[in-house]
């Protein structure tokens, strides 16, 4: 996330949303990410989704990590460097997705919202995920979030990156202590 922000070539939909909000409140990007993650968890209640340890960790760790990355990384102005940051950010995001989904300890708040809506409505993962992503992207853009070529590159490449990394990083289901993560992984693998 920090690499993509510092590249300034466009963010993924949720981060454009987070950035848009951050331009209107006196909070860091990471704090906005944590607050939005917690708010999305509230949407799980009517969907009867159950958070796991990974879900709760995702809310806090991602926000803290992005603030640390933004502190450590310079804003890239050199165009080849911006592209390097962007591509590295997308690849690392895909690897991170494979790690936390593959751990089977519960989906992140945003992924759980999608799987909960799919389970509740019987709708298509593709349609529901796309609807959520387009909705938060539009709101983020209207609030001032960065939308650009990086947004498009992220949209077309994150699925294939997770598709490759998820099987490599998935813990066999018999070794996890929760079944929530493994139930949600199928929907996420299908979305990839």
JSON list of C-alpha atoms in Angstrom, two decimals:
[
{"chain": "A", "resi": 1, "resn": "UNK", "atom": "CA", "xyz": [0.00, 0.00, 0.00]},
{"chain": "A", "resi": 2, "resn": "UNK", "atom": "CA", "xyz": [2.77, 2.40, 0.91]},
{"chain": "A", "resi": 3, "resn": "UNK", "atom": "CA", "xyz": [4.62, 1.70, -2.33]},
{"chain": "A", "resi": 4, "resn": "UNK", "atom": "CA", "xyz": [1.51, 2.34, -4.40]},
{"chain": "A", "resi": 5, "resn": "UNK", "atom": "CA", "xyz": [0.78, 5.58, -2.55]},
{"chain": "A", "resi": 6, "resn": "UNK", "atom": "CA", "xyz": [4.35, 6.81, -3.01]},
{"chain": "A", "resi": 7, "resn": "UNK", "atom": "CA", "xyz": [4.24, 5.88, -6.73]},
{"chain": "A", "resi": 8, "resn": "UNK", "atom": "CA", "xyz": [1.32, 8.32, -7.19]},
{"chain": "A", "resi": 9, "resn": "UNK", "atom": "CA", "xyz": [0.08, 6.50, -10.31]},
{"chain": "A", "resi": 10, "resn": "UNK", "atom": "CA", "xyz": [-3.28, 5.37, -8.92]},
{"chain": "A", "resi": 11, "resn": "UNK", "atom": "CA", "xyz": [-4.44, 3.21, -6.04]},
{"chain": "A", "resi": 12, "resn": "UNK", "atom": "CA", "xyz": [-6.56, 0.13, -5.71]},
{"chain": "A", "resi": 13, "resn": "UNK", "atom": "CA", "xyz": [-10.25, 0.93, -5.04]},
{"chain": "A", "resi": 14, "resn": "UNK", "atom": "CA", "xyz": [-10.21, 0.55, -1.25]},
{"chain": "A", "resi": 15, "resn": "UNK", "atom": "CA", "xyz": [-7.03, 2.60, -0.90]},
{"chain": "A", "resi": 16, "resn": "UNK", "atom": "CA", "xyz": [-8.42, 5.35, -3.13]},
{"chain": "A", "resi": 17, "resn": "UNK", "atom": "CA", "xyz": [-11.38, 5.32, -0.72]},
{"chain": "A", "resi": 18, "resn": "UNK", "atom": "CA", "xyz": [-9.06, 5.44, 2.33]},
{"chain": "A", "resi": 19, "resn": "UNK", "atom": "CA", "xyz": [-7.00, 8.23, 0.78]},
{"chain": "A", "resi": 20, "resn": "UNK", "atom": "CA", "xyz": [-10.13, 10.19, -0.12]},
{"chain": "A", "resi": 21, "resn": "UNK", "atom": "CA", "xyz": [-11.32, 10.01, 3.48]},
{"chain": "A", "resi": 22, "resn": "UNK", "atom": "CA", "xyz": [-7.83, 10.87, 4.80]},
{"chain": "A", "resi": 23, "resn": "UNK", "atom": "CA", "xyz": [-7.89, 14.14, 2.87]},
{"chain": "A", "resi": 24, "resn": "UNK", "atom": "CA", "xyz": [-10.93, 15.22, 4.90]},
{"chain": "A", "resi": 25, "resn": "UNK", "atom": "CA", "xyz": [-10.01, 14.12, 8.43]},
{"chain": "A", "resi": 26, "resn": "UNK", "atom": "CA", "xyz": [-7.00, 14.83, 10.64]},
{"chain": "A", "resi": 27, "resn": "UNK", "atom": "CA", "xyz": [-5.92, 11.16, 10.68]},
{"chain": "A", "resi": 28, "resn": "UNK", "atom": "CA", "xyz": [-3.07, 9.33, 9.02]},
{"chain": "A", "resi": 29, "resn": "UNK", "atom": "CA", "xyz": [-3.76, 6.97, 6.12]},
{"chain": "A", "resi": 30, "resn": "UNK", "atom": "CA", "xyz": [-3.16, 4.01, 8.43]},
{"chain": "A", "resi": 31, "resn": "UNK", "atom": "CA", "xyz": [-5.63, 5.24, 11.04]},
{"chain": "A", "resi": 32, "resn": "UNK", "atom": "CA", "xyz": [-8.26, 5.74, 8.33]},
{"chain": "A", "resi": 33, "resn": "UNK", "atom": "CA", "xyz": [-7.58, 2.17, 7.13]},
{"chain": "A", "resi": 34, "resn": "UNK", "atom": "CA", "xyz": [-8.08, 0.85, 10.67]},
{"chain": "A", "resi": 35, "resn": "UNK", "atom": "CA", "xyz": [-11.28, 2.84, 11.24]},
{"chain": "A", "resi": 36, "resn": "UNK", "atom": "CA", "xyz": [-12.75, 1.78, 7.88]},
{"chain": "A", "resi": 37, "resn": "UNK", "atom": "CA", "xyz": [-11.80, -1.85, 8.57]},
{"chain": "A", "resi": 38, "resn": "UNK", "atom": "CA", "xyz": [-13.56, -1.72, 11.93]},
{"chain": "A", "resi": 39, "resn": "UNK", "atom": "CA", "xyz": [-16.62, -0.08, 10.35]},
{"chain": "A", "resi": 40, "resn": "UNK", "atom": "CA", "xyz": [-16.76, -2.77, 7.66]},
{"chain": "A", "resi": 41, "resn": "UNK", "atom": "CA", "xyz": [-16.72, -5.39, 10.43]},
{"chain": "A", "resi": 42, "resn": "UNK", "atom": "CA", "xyz": [-19.95, -3.86, 11.73]},
{"chain": "A", "resi": 43, "resn": "UNK", "atom": "CA", "xyz": [-21.50, -4.66, 8.34]},
{"chain": "A", "resi": 44, "resn": "UNK", "atom": "CA", "xyz": [-20.70, -8.32, 9.04]},
{"chain": "A", "resi": 45, "resn": "UNK", "atom": "CA", "xyz": [-23.27, -8.47, 11.86]},
{"chain": "A", "resi": 46, "resn": "UNK", "atom": "CA", "xyz": [-26.41, -8.75, 9.69]},
{"chain": "A", "resi": 47, "resn": "UNK", "atom": "CA", "xyz": [-24.48, -11.05, 7.34]},
{"chain": "A", "resi": 48, "resn": "UNK", "atom": "CA", "xyz": [-23.70, -13.39, 10.25]},
{"chain": "A", "resi": 49, "resn": "UNK", "atom": "CA", "xyz": [-20.01, -13.44, 9.40]},
{"chain": "A", "resi": 50, "resn": "UNK", "atom": "CA", "xyz": [-17.63, -14.45, 12.18]},
{"chain": "A", "resi": 51, "resn": "UNK", "atom": "CA", "xyz": [-14.24, -12.78, 12.41]},
{"chain": "A", "resi": 52, "resn": "UNK", "atom": "CA", "xyz": [-11.19, -14.86, 13.07]},
{"chain": "A", "resi": 53, "resn": "UNK", "atom": "CA", "xyz": [-7.85, -13.94, 14.57]},
{"chain": "A", "resi": 54, "resn": "UNK", "atom": "CA", "xyz": [-6.64, -13.08, 11.06]},
{"chain": "A", "resi": 55, "resn": "UNK", "atom": "CA", "xyz": [-9.62, -10.77, 10.55]},
{"chain": "A", "resi": 56, "resn": "UNK", "atom": "CA", "xyz": [-8.96, -8.78, 13.69]},
{"chain": "A", "resi": 57, "resn": "UNK", "atom": "CA", "xyz": [-5.20, -8.72, 13.07]},
{"chain": "A", "resi": 58, "resn": "UNK", "atom": "CA", "xyz": [-5.81, -7.48, 9.53]},
{"chain": "A", "resi": 59, "resn": "UNK", "atom": "CA", "xyz": [-7.71, -4.44, 10.81]},
{"chain": "A", "resi": 60, "resn": "UNK", "atom": "CA", "xyz": [-4.85, -3.27, 13.01]},
{"chain": "A", "resi": 61, "resn": "UNK", "atom": "CA", "xyz": [-1.69, -4.61, 11.38]},
{"chain": "A", "resi": 62, "resn": "UNK", "atom": "CA", "xyz": [-2.42, -3.25, 7.90]},
{"chain": "A", "resi": 63, "resn": "UNK", "atom": "CA", "xyz": [-3.00, 0.27, 9.20]},
{"chain": "A", "resi": 64, "resn": "UNK", "atom": "CA", "xyz": [0.11, 0.27, 11.37]},
{"chain": "A", "resi": 65, "resn": "UNK", "atom": "CA", "xyz": [2.22, -1.22, 8.57]},
{"chain": "A", "resi": 66, "resn": "UNK", "atom": "CA", "xyz": [1.09, 1.30, 5.96]},
{"chain": "A", "resi": 67, "resn": "UNK", "atom": "CA", "xyz": [1.86, 4.22, 8.26]},
{"chain": "A", "resi": 68, "resn": "UNK", "atom": "CA", "xyz": [5.33, 2.75, 8.91]},
{"chain": "A", "resi": 69, "resn": "UNK", "atom": "CA", "xyz": [5.89, 2.28, 5.17]},
{"chain": "A", "resi": 70, "resn": "UNK", "atom": "CA", "xyz": [4.78, 5.83, 4.41]},
{"chain": "A", "resi": 71, "resn": "UNK", "atom": "CA", "xyz": [7.17, 7.10, 7.06]},
{"chain": "A", "resi": 72, "resn": "UNK", "atom": "CA", "xyz": [10.08, 5.08, 5.60]},
{"chain": "A", "resi": 73, "resn": "UNK", "atom": "CA", "xyz": [9.45, 5.48, 1.86]},
{"chain": "A", "resi": 74, "resn": "UNK", "atom": "CA", "xyz": [10.17, 8.66, -0.08]},
{"chain": "A", "resi": 75, "resn": "UNK", "atom": "CA", "xyz": [7.64, 10.05, -2.51]},
{"chain": "A", "resi": 76, "resn": "UNK", "atom": "CA", "xyz": [8.93, 8.85, -5.85]},
{"chain": "A", "resi": 77, "resn": "UNK", "atom": "CA", "xyz": [9.19, 11.53, -8.55]},
{"chain": "A", "resi": 78, "resn": "UNK", "atom": "CA", "xyz": [11.41, 9.72, -11.06]},
{"chain": "A", "resi": 79, "resn": "UNK", "atom": "CA", "xyz": [9.04, 7.97, -13.50]},
{"chain": "A", "resi": 80, "resn": "UNK", "atom": "CA", "xyz": [10.90, 4.61, -13.71]},
{"chain": "A", "resi": 81, "resn": "UNK", "atom": "CA", "xyz": [11.05, 4.62, -9.91]},
{"chain": "A", "resi": 82, "resn": "UNK", "atom": "CA", "xyz": [7.32, 5.34, -9.68]},
{"chain": "A", "resi": 83, "resn": "UNK", "atom": "CA", "xyz": [6.60, 2.37, -11.95]},
{"chain": "A", "resi": 84, "resn": "UNK", "atom": "CA", "xyz": [8.94, 0.18, -9.88]},
{"chain": "A", "resi": 85, "resn": "UNK", "atom": "CA", "xyz": [7.11, 1.20, -6.70]},
{"chain": "A", "resi": 86, "resn": "UNK", "atom": "CA", "xyz": [3.74, 0.55, -8.33]},
{"chain": "A", "resi": 87, "resn": "UNK", "atom": "CA", "xyz": [4.60, -2.91, -9.66]},
{"chain": "A", "resi": 88, "resn": "UNK", "atom": "CA", "xyz": [6.36, -3.90, -6.42]},
{"chain": "A", "resi": 89, "resn": "UNK", "atom": "CA", "xyz": [3.31, -2.71, -4.46]},
{"chain": "A", "resi": 90, "resn": "UNK", "atom": "CA", "xyz": [0.91, -4.79, -6.54]},
{"chain": "A", "resi": 91, "resn": "UNK", "atom": "CA", "xyz": [3.07, -7.92, -6.38]},
{"chain": "A", "resi": 92, "resn": "UNK", "atom": "CA", "xyz": [3.66, -7.59, -2.63]},
{"chain": "A", "resi": 93, "resn": "UNK", "atom": "CA", "xyz": [-0.07, -6.96, -2.07]},
{"chain": "A", "resi": 94, "resn": "UNK", "atom": "CA", "xyz": [-0.84, -10.17, -3.96]},
{"chain": "A", "resi": 95, "resn": "UNK", "atom": "CA", "xyz": [1.71, -12.13, -1.94]},
{"chain": "A", "resi": 96, "resn": "UNK", "atom": "CA", "xyz": [0.33, -10.66, 1.30]},
{"chain": "A", "resi": 97, "resn": "UNK", "atom": "CA", "xyz": [-3.17, -11.66, 0.20]},
{"chain": "A", "resi": 98, "resn": "UNK", "atom": "CA", "xyz": [-1.99, -15.21, -0.43]},
{"chain": "A", "resi": 99, "resn": "UNK", "atom": "CA", "xyz": [-0.36, -15.27, 3.02]},
{"chain": "A", "resi": 100, "resn": "UNK", "atom": "CA", "xyz": [-3.27, -14.03, 5.08]},
{"chain": "A", "resi": 101, "resn": "UNK", "atom": "CA", "xyz": [-5.98, -15.87, 3.15]},
{"chain": "A", "resi": 102, "resn": "UNK", "atom": "CA", "xyz": [-3.88, -19.02, 3.01]},
{"chain": "A", "resi": 103, "resn": "UNK", "atom": "CA", "xyz": [-3.37, -18.97, 6.77]},
{"chain": "A", "resi": 104, "resn": "UNK", "atom": "CA", "xyz": [-7.06, -19.83, 7.15]},
{"chain": "A", "resi": 105, "resn": "UNK", "atom": "CA", "xyz": [-7.53, -17.61, 10.21]},
{"chain": "A", "resi": 106, "resn": "UNK", "atom": "CA", "xyz": [-10.35, -15.54, 8.77]},
{"chain": "A", "resi": 107, "resn": "UNK", "atom": "CA", "xyz": [-10.66, -13.12, 5.87]},
{"chain": "A", "resi": 108, "resn": "UNK", "atom": "CA", "xyz": [-9.89, -9.44, 6.09]},
{"chain": "A", "resi": 109, "resn": "UNK", "atom": "CA", "xyz": [-12.88, -7.18, 6.74]},
{"chain": "A", "resi": 110, "resn": "UNK", "atom": "CA", "xyz": [-13.34, -6.22, 3.10]},
{"chain": "A", "resi": 111, "resn": "UNK", "atom": "CA", "xyz": [-13.03, -9.80, 1.80]},
{"chain": "A", "resi": 112, "resn": "UNK", "atom": "CA", "xyz": [-15.43, -11.01, 4.49]},
{"chain": "A", "resi": 113, "resn": "UNK", "atom": "CA", "xyz": [-17.96, -8.39, 3.44]},
{"chain": "A", "resi": 114, "resn": "UNK", "atom": "CA", "xyz": [-17.84, -9.84, -0.06]},
{"chain": "A", "resi": 115, "resn": "UNK", "atom": "CA", "xyz": [-18.10, -13.47, 1.04]},
{"chain": "A", "resi": 116, "resn": "UNK", "atom": "CA", "xyz": [-20.89, -12.58, 3.48]},
{"chain": "A", "resi": 117, "resn": "UNK", "atom": "CA", "xyz": [-22.88, -10.82, 0.76]},
{"chain": "A", "resi": 118, "resn": "UNK", "atom": "CA", "xyz": [-22.36, -13.77, -1.58]},
{"chain": "A", "resi": 119, "resn": "UNK", "atom": "CA", "xyz": [-23.56, -16.21, 1.09]},
{"chain": "A", "resi": 120, "resn": "UNK", "atom": "CA", "xyz": [-26.54, -14.04, 2.09]},
{"chain": "A", "resi": 121, "resn": "UNK", "atom": "CA", "xyz": [-27.75, -13.16, -1.41]},
{"chain": "A", "resi": 122, "resn": "UNK", "atom": "CA", "xyz": [-26.64, -16.18, -3.40]},
{"chain": "A", "resi": 123, "resn": "UNK", "atom": "CA", "xyz": [-25.13, -13.72, -5.86]},
{"chain": "A", "resi": 124, "resn": "UNK", "atom": "CA", "xyz": [-22.05, -14.17, -7.97]},
{"chain": "A", "resi": 125, "resn": "UNK", "atom": "CA", "xyz": [-18.65, -13.49, -6.39]},
{"chain": "A", "resi": 126, "resn": "UNK", "atom": "CA", "xyz": [-17.68, -11.67, -9.58]},
{"chain": "A", "resi": 127, "resn": "UNK", "atom": "CA", "xyz": [-20.73, -9.37, -9.56]},
{"chain": "A", "resi": 128, "resn": "UNK", "atom": "CA", "xyz": [-20.70, -8.64, -5.83]},
{"chain": "A", "resi": 129, "resn": "UNK", "atom": "CA", "xyz": [-16.95, -8.06, -5.65]},
{"chain": "A", "resi": 130, "resn": "UNK", "atom": "CA", "xyz": [-17.03, -5.82, -8.72]},
{"chain": "A", "resi": 131, "resn": "UNK", "atom": "CA", "xyz": [-19.96, -3.85, -7.31]},
{"chain": "A", "resi": 132, "resn": "UNK", "atom": "CA", "xyz": [-18.20, -3.26, -3.99]},
{"chain": "A", "resi": 133, "resn": "UNK", "atom": "CA", "xyz": [-14.93, -2.29, -5.68]},
{"chain": "A", "resi": 134, "resn": "UNK", "atom": "CA", "xyz": [-16.58, 0.11, -8.13]},
{"chain": "A", "resi": 135, "resn": "UNK", "atom": "CA", "xyz": [-18.64, 1.67, -5.34]},
{"chain": "A", "resi": 136, "resn": "UNK", "atom": "CA", "xyz": [-15.69, 2.39, -3.05]},
{"chain": "A", "resi": 137, "resn": "UNK", "atom": "CA", "xyz": [-13.58, 3.52, -6.02]},
{"chain": "A", "resi": 138, "resn": "UNK", "atom": "CA", "xyz": [-16.22, 6.04, -7.10]},
{"chain": "A", "resi": 139, "resn": "UNK", "atom": "CA", "xyz": [-16.61, 7.40, -3.57]},
{"chain": "A", "resi": 140, "resn": "UNK", "atom": "CA", "xyz": [-12.84, 7.52, -3.08]},
{"chain": "A", "resi": 141, "resn": "UNK", "atom": "CA", "xyz": [-12.35, 9.38, -6.36]},
{"chain": "A", "resi": 142, "resn": "UNK", "atom": "CA", "xyz": [-15.09, 11.87, -5.47]},
{"chain": "A", "resi": 143, "resn": "UNK", "atom": "CA", "xyz": [-13.38, 12.46, -2.10]},
{"chain": "A", "resi": 144, "resn": "UNK", "atom": "CA", "xyz": [-10.01, 13.09, -3.76]},
{"chain": "A", "resi": 145, "resn": "UNK", "atom": "CA", "xyz": [-8.36, 9.66, -3.79]},
{"chain": "A", "resi": 146, "resn": "UNK", "atom": "CA", "xyz": [-5.76, 8.97, -6.47]},
{"chain": "A", "resi": 147, "resn": "UNK", "atom": "CA", "xyz": [-7.19, 7.09, -9.45]},
{"chain": "A", "resi": 148, "resn": "UNK", "atom": "CA", "xyz": [-5.03, 6.44, -12.49]},
{"chain": "A", "resi": 149, "resn": "UNK", "atom": "CA", "xyz": [-3.17, 3.90, -14.57]},
{"chain": "A", "resi": 150, "resn": "UNK", "atom": "CA", "xyz": [-2.11, 2.13, -11.35]},
{"chain": "A", "resi": 151, "resn": "UNK", "atom": "CA", "xyz": [-5.77, 1.58, -10.50]},
{"chain": "A", "resi": 152, "resn": "UNK", "atom": "CA", "xyz": [-6.32, -0.18, -13.81]},
{"chain": "A", "resi": 153, "resn": "UNK", "atom": "CA", "xyz": [-3.10, -2.18, -13.54]},
{"chain": "A", "resi": 154, "resn": "UNK", "atom": "CA", "xyz": [-4.06, -3.27, -10.04]},
{"chain": "A", "resi": 155, "resn": "UNK", "atom": "CA", "xyz": [-7.54, -4.29, -11.17]},
{"chain": "A", "resi": 156, "resn": "UNK", "atom": "CA", "xyz": [-6.27, -6.53, -13.96]},
{"chain": "A", "resi": 157, "resn": "UNK", "atom": "CA", "xyz": [-3.26, -7.99, -12.16]},
{"chain": "A", "resi": 158, "resn": "UNK", "atom": "CA", "xyz": [-4.17, -8.58, -8.51]},
{"chain": "A", "resi": 159, "resn": "UNK", "atom": "CA", "xyz": [-6.37, -11.57, -9.31]},
{"chain": "A", "resi": 160, "resn": "UNK", "atom": "CA", "xyz": [-3.67, -13.40, -11.26]},
{"chain": "A", "resi": 161, "resn": "UNK", "atom": "CA", "xyz": [-1.04, -12.64, -8.59]},
{"chain": "A", "resi": 162, "resn": "UNK", "atom": "CA", "xyz": [-3.28, -13.99, -5.81]},
{"chain": "A", "resi": 163, "resn": "UNK", "atom": "CA", "xyz": [-4.23, -16.93, -8.05]},
{"chain": "A", "resi": 164, "resn": "UNK", "atom": "CA", "xyz": [-0.55, -17.92, -8.19]},
{"chain": "A", "resi": 165, "resn": "UNK", "atom": "CA", "xyz": [0.39, -17.16, -4.57]},
{"chain": "A", "resi": 166, "resn": "UNK", "atom": "CA", "xyz": [-2.67, -18.50, -2.76]},
{"chain": "A", "resi": 167, "resn": "UNK", "atom": "CA", "xyz": [-2.10, -22.21, -3.50]},
{"chain": "A", "resi": 168, "resn": "UNK", "atom": "CA", "xyz": [1.58, -21.85, -2.66]},
{"chain": "A", "resi": 169, "resn": "UNK", "atom": "CA", "xyz": [0.86, -20.19, 0.69]},
{"chain": "A", "resi": 170, "resn": "UNK", "atom": "CA", "xyz": [-2.26, -22.04, 1.84]},
{"chain": "A", "resi": 171, "resn": "UNK", "atom": "CA", "xyz": [-1.93, -23.99, 5.05]},
{"chain": "A", "resi": 172, "resn": "UNK", "atom": "CA", "xyz": [-3.61, -27.41, 4.69]},
{"chain": "A", "resi": 173, "resn": "UNK", "atom": "CA", "xyz": [-7.10, -27.15, 6.23]},
{"chain": "A", "resi": 174, "resn": "UNK", "atom": "CA", "xyz": [-6.50, -29.91, 8.78]},
{"chain": "A", "resi": 175, "resn": "UNK", "atom": "CA", "xyz": [-3.79, -27.82, 10.48]},
{"chain": "A", "resi": 176, "resn": "UNK", "atom": "CA", "xyz": [-5.79, -24.67, 11.24]},
{"chain": "A", "resi": 177, "resn": "UNK", "atom": "CA", "xyz": [-7.81, -24.13, 14.38]},
{"chain": "A", "resi": 178, "resn": "UNK", "atom": "CA", "xyz": [-10.74, -22.42, 12.68]},
{"chain": "A", "resi": 179, "resn": "UNK", "atom": "CA", "xyz": [-13.03, -23.43, 9.86]},
{"chain": "A", "resi": 180, "resn": "UNK", "atom": "CA", "xyz": [-14.16, -19.88, 9.08]},
{"chain": "A", "resi": 181, "resn": "UNK", "atom": "CA", "xyz": [-11.06, -19.12, 7.04]},
{"chain": "A", "resi": 182, "resn": "UNK", "atom": "CA", "xyz": [-11.29, -22.27, 4.96]},
{"chain": "A", "resi": 183, "resn": "UNK", "atom": "CA", "xyz": [-14.94, -21.66, 4.14]},
{"chain": "A", "resi": 184, "resn": "UNK", "atom": "CA", "xyz": [-14.17, -18.15, 2.96]},
{"chain": "A", "resi": 185, "resn": "UNK", "atom": "CA", "xyz": [-11.05, -19.15, 1.06]},
{"chain": "A", "resi": 186, "resn": "UNK", "atom": "CA", "xyz": [-13.09, -20.92, -1.62]},
{"chain": "A", "resi": 187, "resn": "UNK", "atom": "CA", "xyz": [-14.94, -17.74, -2.48]},
{"chain": "A", "resi": 188, "resn": "UNK", "atom": "CA", "xyz": [-11.75, -15.74, -2.48]},
{"chain": "A", "resi": 189, "resn": "UNK", "atom": "CA", "xyz": [-9.92, -18.25, -4.63]},
{"chain": "A", "resi": 190, "resn": "UNK", "atom": "CA", "xyz": [-12.81, -18.11, -7.07]},
{"chain": "A", "resi": 191, "resn": "UNK", "atom": "CA", "xyz": [-12.62, -14.31, -7.07]},
{"chain": "A", "resi": 192, "resn": "UNK", "atom": "CA", "xyz": [-8.92, -14.48, -7.90]}
]
